Structure formats: C-alpha cells, structure tokens
CSV table of C-alpha atoms in Angstrom, one decimal:
chain,number,residue,atom,x,y,z
A,1,LYS,CA,22.4,12.0,-28.6
A,2,VAL,CA,19.5,8.4,-27.9
A,3,GLY,CA,21.0,6.9,-31.0
A,4,LEU,CA,23.5,5.6,-29.6
A,5,PHE,CA,21.3,4.1,-26.8
A,6,VAL,CA,19.0,2.4,-30.3
A,7,PRO,CA,22.2,-0.9,-29.7
A,8,LEU,CA,20.8,-1.2,-26.1
A,9,ILE,CA,16.7,-1.2,-26.0
A,10,GLN,CA,17.2,-3.0,-28.6
A,11,LEU,CA,18.9,-5.7,-26.5
A,12,LEU,CA,15.9,-5.7,-25.2
A,13,GLN,CA,13.7,-7.6,-27.1
A,14,LEU,CA,15.9,-10.6,-28.1
A,15,ASP,CA,15.5,-14.4,-26.6
A,16,ASP,CA,18.8,-14.1,-25.1
A,17,VAL,CA,17.6,-13.2,-22.1
A,18,LEU,CA,21.6,-13.0,-20.7
A,19,VAL,CA,22.2,-10.0,-23.2
A,20,ARG,CA,18.9,-8.7,-21.9
A,21,LEU,CA,19.2,-8.5,-18.6
A,22,ASN,CA,23.7,-7.2,-19.2
A,23,ALA,CA,21.6,-4.5,-21.4
A,24,VAL,CA,19.6,-3.7,-17.7
A,25,GLU,CA,22.0,-4.0,-15.8
A,26,LEU,CA,24.0,-1.1,-18.0
A,27,LEU,CA,21.0,1.1,-18.0
A,28,THR,CA,20.9,0.4,-14.3
A,29,ASN,CA,24.7,1.8,-13.8
A,30,LEU,CA,24.1,4.6,-15.9
A,31,GLY,CA,20.5,6.0,-13.9
A,32,LEU,CA,23.0,5.7,-10.4
A,33,THR,CA,23.7,9.1,-10.8
A,34,HIS,CA,21.6,12.1,-12.1
A,35,HIS,CA,23.2,13.3,-14.5
A,36,GLY,CA,22.9,9.8,-15.8
A,37,LEU,CA,19.2,10.2,-15.7
A,38,ARG,CA,18.4,13.2,-16.8
A,39,TYR,CA,19.9,11.7,-19.7
A,40,LEU,CA,17.3,8.7,-19.1
A,41,GLU,CA,14.2,10.3,-18.1
A,42,LYS,CA,14.6,13.4,-21.8
A,43,ASN,CA,15.1,10.5,-23.8
A,44,GLY,CA,11.9,8.5,-23.2
A,45,LEU,CA,14.0,5.3,-21.6
A,46,VAL,CA,13.0,5.9,-18.4
A,47,ASP,CA,9.1,4.9,-19.8
A,48,LYS,CA,10.3,2.1,-22.3
A,49,MET,CA,12.4,0.5,-19.1
A,50,GLU,CA,8.8,0.6,-17.5
A,51,SER,CA,6.8,-1.0,-21.0
A,52,GLU,CA,9.8,-3.9,-20.2
A,53,LEU,CA,8.3,-3.5,-16.1
A,54,LYS,CA,4.5,-4.4,-17.6
A,55,ASN,CA,5.7,-7.3,-20.0
A,56,SER,CA,7.9,-9.0,-17.8
A,57,ARG,CA,5.4,-10.0,-16.5
A,58,SER,CA,4.0,-13.2,-19.1
A,59,ASP,CA,8.0,-13.2,-20.5
A,60,PRO,CA,8.7,-16.2,-19.8
A,61,PHE,CA,12.0,-15.9,-18.2
A,62,ALA,CA,10.0,-13.1,-15.9
A,63,ASP,CA,11.4,-14.9,-12.9
A,64,VAL,CA,15.3,-14.2,-14.0
A,65,LEU,CA,14.3,-10.1,-15.4
A,66,MET,CA,12.5,-9.5,-12.7
A,67,PRO,CA,15.3,-8.7,-10.2
A,68,GLY,CA,17.0,-6.0,-13.0
A,69,ILE,CA,14.0,-4.1,-14.4
A,70,LEU,CA,13.4,-3.5,-10.2
A,71,LYS,CA,16.7,-2.1,-9.7
A,72,PHE,CA,16.8,-0.5,-12.1
A,73,PHE,CA,14.2,1.6,-10.7
A,74,GLY,CA,15.0,0.5,-6.9
A,75,ASN,CA,18.3,2.8,-8.0
A,76,ILE,CA,16.1,5.7,-9.2
A,77,ALA,CA,13.8,6.1,-6.3
A,78,HIS,CA,17.0,6.1,-3.7
A,79,LEU,CA,17.8,9.2,-6.3
A,80,ARG,CA,14.3,11.0,-7.2
A,81,PRO,CA,11.9,8.2,-4.4
A,82,LYS,CA,8.1,10.9,-4.6
A,83,GLN,CA,8.7,11.6,-8.7
A,84,ILE,CA,9.2,7.2,-10.0
A,85,ILE,CA,6.6,5.9,-6.8
A,86,ILE,CA,3.7,8.9,-8.6
A,87,GLN,CA,4.6,8.5,-11.8
A,88,HIS,CA,6.1,4.6,-11.8
A,89,PRO,CA,3.7,2.9,-9.4
A,90,SER,CA,3.8,0.0,-11.5
A,91,PHE,CA,7.2,-0.3,-10.2
A,92,ILE,CA,5.6,-0.4,-6.7
A,93,GLU,CA,3.0,-3.0,-7.2
A,94,ALA,CA,5.8,-5.4,-8.6
A,95,LEU,CA,7.7,-4.7,-6.2
A,96,PHE,CA,6.1,-5.5,-2.9
A,97,GLU,CA,4.4,-8.4,-5.5
A,98,MET,CA,8.5,-10.1,-5.1
A,99,ALA,CA,7.9,-9.0,-1.4
A,100,GLU,CA,5.6,-12.1,-0.9
A,101,SER,CA,7.4,-14.2,-4.0
A,102,SER,CA,8.0,-17.7,-1.8
A,103,ASP,CA,11.4,-17.4,-4.1
A,104,LEU,CA,13.6,-16.0,-1.0
A,105,THR,CA,16.5,-14.6,-3.6
A,106,HIS,CA,13.5,-12.7,-4.9
A,107,GLN,CA,12.3,-11.1,-1.5
A,108,ALA,CA,15.3,-10.4,-0.5
A,109,VAL,CA,15.9,-8.2,-3.2
A,110,ALA,CA,11.9,-7.0,-3.2
A,111,PHE,CA,13.8,-5.8,0.2
A,112,GLU,CA,17.1,-4.6,-0.1
A,113,THR,CA,15.8,-2.4,-2.8
A,114,LEU,CA,12.7,-0.9,-0.5
A,115,GLY,CA,15.2,-0.5,2.2
A,116,TYR,CA,17.5,1.5,-0.8
A,117,ILE,CA,14.4,3.2,-1.0
A,118,GLY,CA,14.3,3.9,2.6
A,119,VAL,CA,16.7,5.0,4.3
A,120,SER,CA,16.7,8.2,3.1
A,121,LEU,CA,13.5,11.1,5.0
A,122,GLU,CA,12.1,11.6,1.6
A,123,GLY,CA,11.5,7.8,0.8
A,124,LYS,CA,10.7,7.2,4.2
A,125,SER,CA,7.9,9.5,3.4
A,126,CYS,CA,6.8,8.6,0.2
A,127,LEU,CA,7.0,4.4,1.6
A,128,ASN,CA,5.1,5.6,4.1
A,129,ALA,CA,1.4,7.3,2.5
A,130,LEU,CA,1.5,4.2,1.2
A,131,GLY,CA,-0.1,3.0,4.4
A,132,ASN,CA,-1.3,-0.4,4.4
A,133,LYS,CA,0.6,-1.8,1.4
A,134,MET,CA,3.8,-0.6,3.0
A,135,VAL,CA,2.9,-2.4,6.5
A,136,ASN,CA,1.7,-5.8,5.8
A,137,CYS,CA,5.0,-5.8,3.2
A,138,ILE,CA,7.3,-5.2,6.1
A,139,GLU,CA,6.0,-7.3,8.6
A,140,LYS,CA,7.5,-10.0,6.6
A,141,LEU,CA,10.7,-9.0,7.3
A,142,GLU,CA,10.4,-10.9,10.4
A,143,ASN,CA,10.8,-14.6,8.6
A,144,LEU,CA,13.1,-13.5,6.4
A,145,ILE,CA,15.0,-12.3,9.5
A,146,LYS,CA,14.8,-15.9,11.7
A,147,ASP,CA,14.0,-18.6,9.0
A,148,SER,CA,16.2,-17.9,6.6
A,149,PRO,CA,19.7,-18.7,4.5
A,150,THR,CA,22.1,-16.5,6.4
A,151,GLU,CA,22.9,-14.6,3.0
A,152,VAL,CA,18.9,-13.9,2.8
A,153,ARG,CA,19.2,-12.9,7.0
A,154,ILE,CA,22.2,-11.0,6.3
A,155,LYS,CA,20.6,-8.8,3.4
A,156,ALA,CA,16.7,-8.5,5.2
A,157,MET,CA,19.2,-7.4,8.3
A,158,ASN,CA,20.9,-5.3,6.2
A,159,ALA,CA,17.7,-3.7,4.6
A,160,PHE,CA,15.7,-2.9,8.0
A,161,ALA,CA,18.1,-1.4,9.1
A,162,SER,CA,18.9,1.1,6.5
A,163,LEU,CA,14.7,1.3,6.9
A,164,ILE,CA,15.0,2.6,10.2
A,165,LYS,CA,18.1,5.0,9.6
A,166,LEU,CA,17.6,7.7,11.5
A,167,ASP,CA,20.2,10.8,12.0
A,168,LYS,CA,20.0,12.4,15.4
A,169,GLU,CA,19.4,15.7,13.5
A,170,ASN,CA,15.6,14.8,11.5
A,171,GLN,CA,14.7,13.0,14.9
A,172,SER,CA,10.7,14.4,14.7
A,173,ASN,CA,8.3,13.1,15.9
A,174,GLU,CA,6.9,12.4,12.8
A,175,TYR,CA,9.8,10.4,11.6
A,176,LEU,CA,10.9,8.8,14.5
A,177,GLY,CA,6.9,6.8,14.9
A,178,ILE,CA,7.6,6.0,11.1
A,179,THR,CA,10.7,3.9,12.7
A,180,GLN,CA,9.2,3.0,15.3
A,181,ALA,CA,5.8,1.8,14.0
A,182,TRP,CA,8.7,0.1,11.5
A,183,TYR,CA,10.9,-1.8,13.5
A,184,ASN,CA,7.5,-3.4,15.4
A,185,CYS,CA,6.0,-4.4,11.7
A,186,ALA,CA,8.9,-6.3,10.7
A,187,LEU,CA,9.5,-8.3,13.8
A,188,GLY,CA,6.7,-9.0,14.6
A,189,GLY,CA,4.7,-6.4,16.5
A,190,GLY,CA,4.2,-9.0,19.6
A,191,PRO,CA,5.3,-7.9,23.8
A,192,THR,CA,9.6,-8.3,23.5
A,193,PRO,CA,9.8,-8.2,19.7
A,194,PHE,CA,13.6,-6.5,20.5
A,195,SER,CA,13.9,-11.5,21.1
A,196,VAL,CA,14.0,-12.4,17.7
A,197,LEU,CA,17.2,-9.7,17.5
A,198,GLN,CA,18.4,-10.7,21.2
A,199,GLY,CA,18.3,-14.4,19.6
A,200,ILE,CA,20.4,-13.5,16.5
A,201,VAL,CA,23.4,-11.9,17.5
A,202,LYS,CA,24.2,-14.8,19.6
A,203,GLN,CA,24.3,-17.0,17.7
A,204,PRO,CA,28.2,-18.4,16.2
A,205,PHE,CA,28.1,-16.4,13.2
A,206,THR,CA,30.0,-13.7,12.5
A,207,ASP,CA,29.1,-12.1,9.7
A,208,LEU,CA,24.7,-12.8,11.0
A,209,ARG,CA,26.3,-10.6,14.1
A,210,LEU,CA,27.6,-7.8,12.1
A,211,ALA,CA,24.0,-7.3,10.0
A,212,VAL,CA,22.5,-7.4,13.6
A,213,TYR,CA,25.2,-4.8,15.1
A,214,LEU,CA,24.6,-1.9,12.7
A,215,VAL,CA,20.1,-2.7,13.5
A,216,LEU,CA,21.0,-2.4,17.2
A,217,THR,CA,24.0,1.5,16.4
A,218,ASN,CA,20.4,2.4,14.3
A,219,MET,CA,18.2,1.8,16.9
A,220,ALA,CA,21.4,3.2,20.1
A,221,LYS,CA,20.9,6.1,18.0
A,222,GLN,CA,17.3,6.8,18.6
A,223,PRO,CA,15.3,6.8,21.9
A,224,TRP,CA,12.9,4.4,21.7
A,225,GLY,CA,15.7,2.3,20.5
A,226,ARG,CA,17.7,2.3,23.5
A,227,LEU,CA,14.7,2.0,26.2
A,228,GLN,CA,14.6,-1.2,23.6
A,229,ILE,CA,18.1,-2.1,23.7
A,230,LEU,CA,18.7,-0.7,27.9
A,231,ARG,CA,15.3,-2.5,28.9
A,232,THR,CA,15.1,-5.9,28.1
A,233,PRO,CA,16.6,-8.4,30.7
A,234,GLY,CA,20.4,-8.9,30.9
A,235,PHE,CA,20.9,-7.0,27.8
A,236,PRO,CA,23.0,-4.4,28.1
A,237,GLU,CA,25.7,-6.6,30.5
A,238,TYR,CA,25.7,-8.9,27.6
A,239,LEU,CA,27.2,-5.7,25.5
A,240,LEU,CA,29.5,-4.8,28.4
A,241,ASP,CA,30.6,-9.2,28.1
A,242,ARG,CA,33.9,-9.3,26.5
A,243,SER,CA,34.3,-12.5,26.2
A,244,ALA,CA,30.9,-12.9,24.0
A,245,GLU,CA,32.6,-11.7,21.1
A,246,ARG,CA,35.4,-12.8,19.6
A,247,SER,CA,36.4,-11.3,16.6
A,248,LYS,CA,37.7,-7.5,15.1
A,249,GLU,CA,34.6,-6.7,13.6
A,250,GLY,CA,32.1,-8.0,16.1
A,251,ARG,CA,34.4,-6.1,18.8
A,252,ASP,CA,34.6,-2.3,17.0
A,253,ALA,CA,30.7,-3.0,15.6
A,254,LYS,CA,29.4,-3.8,19.6
A,255,PHE,CA,32.0,-1.3,21.3
A,256,TYR,CA,29.7,0.9,18.0
A,257,VAL,CA,26.5,0.4,19.5
A,258,ILE,CA,28.0,0.9,23.7
A,259,GLN,CA,29.0,4.2,21.6
A,260,CYS,CA,26.1,5.3,20.8
A,261,LEU,CA,24.0,4.4,24.0
A,262,VAL,CA,26.6,6.6,25.6
A,263,GLU,CA,27.3,9.2,23.6
A,264,ALA,CA,22.8,10.1,23.8
A,265,GLY,CA,23.3,10.9,27.4
A,266,ASP,CA,20.4,9.1,28.0
A,267,ALA,CA,21.1,6.4,30.3
A,268,LYS,CA,20.7,7.3,34.0
A,269,GLU,CA,17.5,7.4,33.6
A,270,VAL,CA,17.0,4.9,31.1
A,271,VAL,CA,18.8,2.1,33.6
A,272,GLY,CA,20.0,3.5,35.9
A,273,LYS,CA,22.7,5.5,37.2
A,274,GLU,CA,25.4,2.2,38.0
A,275,MET,CA,25.0,0.6,33.9
A,276,GLU,CA,25.6,4.0,33.0
A,277,VAL,CA,28.8,4.2,34.3
A,278,LEU,CA,29.5,0.7,34.1
A,279,LEU,CA,29.5,1.7,30.0
A,280,ARG,CA,30.7,4.2,30.0
A,281,GLU,CA,33.4,2.7,31.6
A,282,TYR,CA,33.0,0.1,28.8
A,283,VAL,CA,33.8,3.0,26.1
A,284,ARG,CA,36.4,4.9,27.3
A,285,GLN,CA,38.5,1.5,27.7
A,286,GLY,CA,37.9,0.6,24.1
A,287,PRO,CA,36.5,-2.5,21.4
A,288,HIS,CA,39.4,-4.3,22.6
A,289,HIS,CA,40.8,-4.3,26.0
A,290,VAL,CA,41.6,-6.9,27.9
A,291,GLN,CA,40.9,-6.7,31.9
A,292,VAL,CA,44.7,-9.1,33.5
A,293,GLN,CA,43.8,-10.8,36.2
A,294,SER,CA,46.6,-10.7,38.9
A,295,GLU,CA,47.4,-14.1,40.0
A,296,VAL,CA,48.8,-15.0,43.7
A,297,ALA,CA,50.6,-18.3,44.5
A,298,TYR,CA,51.0,-19.5,47.3
A,299,ALA,CA,54.3,-22.0,48.3
A,300,GLU,CA,53.3,-24.4,51.0
A,301,SER,CA,54.5,-24.4,54.0
C-alpha cells in the first residue's frame, strides 16, 4: 500500500539534504524493475518526483539533489523511454540543462543518463526525435572526452559507447544513420573525428584505453565504424602491434575489437587482402600471443 511510502515521501520535504538524498535513492532502486515502476506510477509517486524535480531548481541544495532525481527518471526512461520522455518533458529539459553545466561531474551524470536511455532502440528513436536539442547536447561530449579529468572522460566515453551501440540484427538504415550522426556530432564533425579516439587509445592509462576499446568495439560492429577504424592511416597497424598494449585487460579488449572487425567479413573490401590476412592471423593467435624470436650465436673463429 502507498501508506508504507508516506514517510519516505515526507522525507523529501525535510531540510536535511542527506536524508532527502537517501529517500531519492530508495525510490530510484524501487523503480529499477517493471513491477516496482508500476507500483510507483499507480500510487502517483512518479508525479511526486517530477514535482521535486521542478521545485529543486529553486532549492538551495539543487546542485546536490538534481543528479539523484535525474538518475531516478533516467532509470525509468531506460525501461520506458517513449512514455517518460513524452509524459515528463521537464525531465528532458533538466537533463539537457545539466549536460551544459559548468560542473563536470554534473555533465558526466547527464551523459551517463542519456547513455542509459539511448542504449536501447526505442531510446535511440525517442532521443533522435528531439532533433536539434539532442544534437546540441551530444556536441558537448567532445570536450568531456578530450579535456576532462580521467574519471569524467571514462564516464563520457562509456555513455558515448552506449549511444552508438547497435547490434547486427537491428542495423536498419534508420538506426545506422542515427549512430553515425551521433558519432560525428560527439567527436567534432570535422574531417577526422576518429583522431580523437586514436589519440586517447595511445595514452598510458589502462582505464582510459579500456573505455576507448569499448567505443571501438561498438564501432567495429557497424559498417560505418569499420570504415573509420580500418581506413584511418596507420591505425590498423597500431591495433596489430602487440607491444602497444601491456595490460591483460587491454590486450583482451583490443583483441575483441579485432575479432569484431574480422567476423564482420568485409575487411578485405574495406582495407585489402593483405591487411585482412594479418587481422585474421592476429585472431587465430589469440589475445596474448608472444612472438618468439630465434637467436643464433656465432662463435668467433
């Protein structure tokens, strides 16, 4: 019964911001499942949270409360993108505002939420239908990916990977067009957007490289992405250079990118037979192959 949640709702009205945050988190966890969401909707708790969202803008603790409230709606929108985006426009408005925040942590939360919504087909369609608002928002990703603290860059790239994720069975022209357009928007839309990823994957930070490999994996599963990866001068050779990746996690992640390129079956048409043979050999040898060099000792006469 809703009576059980009356005290929880009342906690949202208190002056203690930590108590209010805990109340938001509890409601967020309840909304993670379909039956929990149905309960929240049936008893008007989603509308109540939207009121909290609207009121939080004038709240002295808005900077603390807003990310939690957006996560609440983001989790629900992951389950029902179309319904939440249509019925709760104030959520999307607040989300786009936070994506333009000067606070990098808030920006990261906004894009994590967008990625969680946009990972599904329905989510992609709904976000794409927002038109220029979505385009302008995604354009902010480039600075986060390039010029932020490492933790924020990783979150931004993980969100980016979710937005462009598209399994083979769902690769209609419509959805391929969406993911490619978002890729171009997020990485500057210039003549060489791939150079952003190419630069980051060569940096000496394993977690950062793993985030790039996730993006590359989702690109390698799509025709336009394979073109970007395989036709960037020097990059296929970099992927094949086993000495370029020292960590086990990195070698595994890079191997999966190459495996996706090979399994797609069009590497020969994209980059030529010689490179395709090298890619296939890399996959055949596995992620942790070590090239053994024979040494011959010559005795001096």
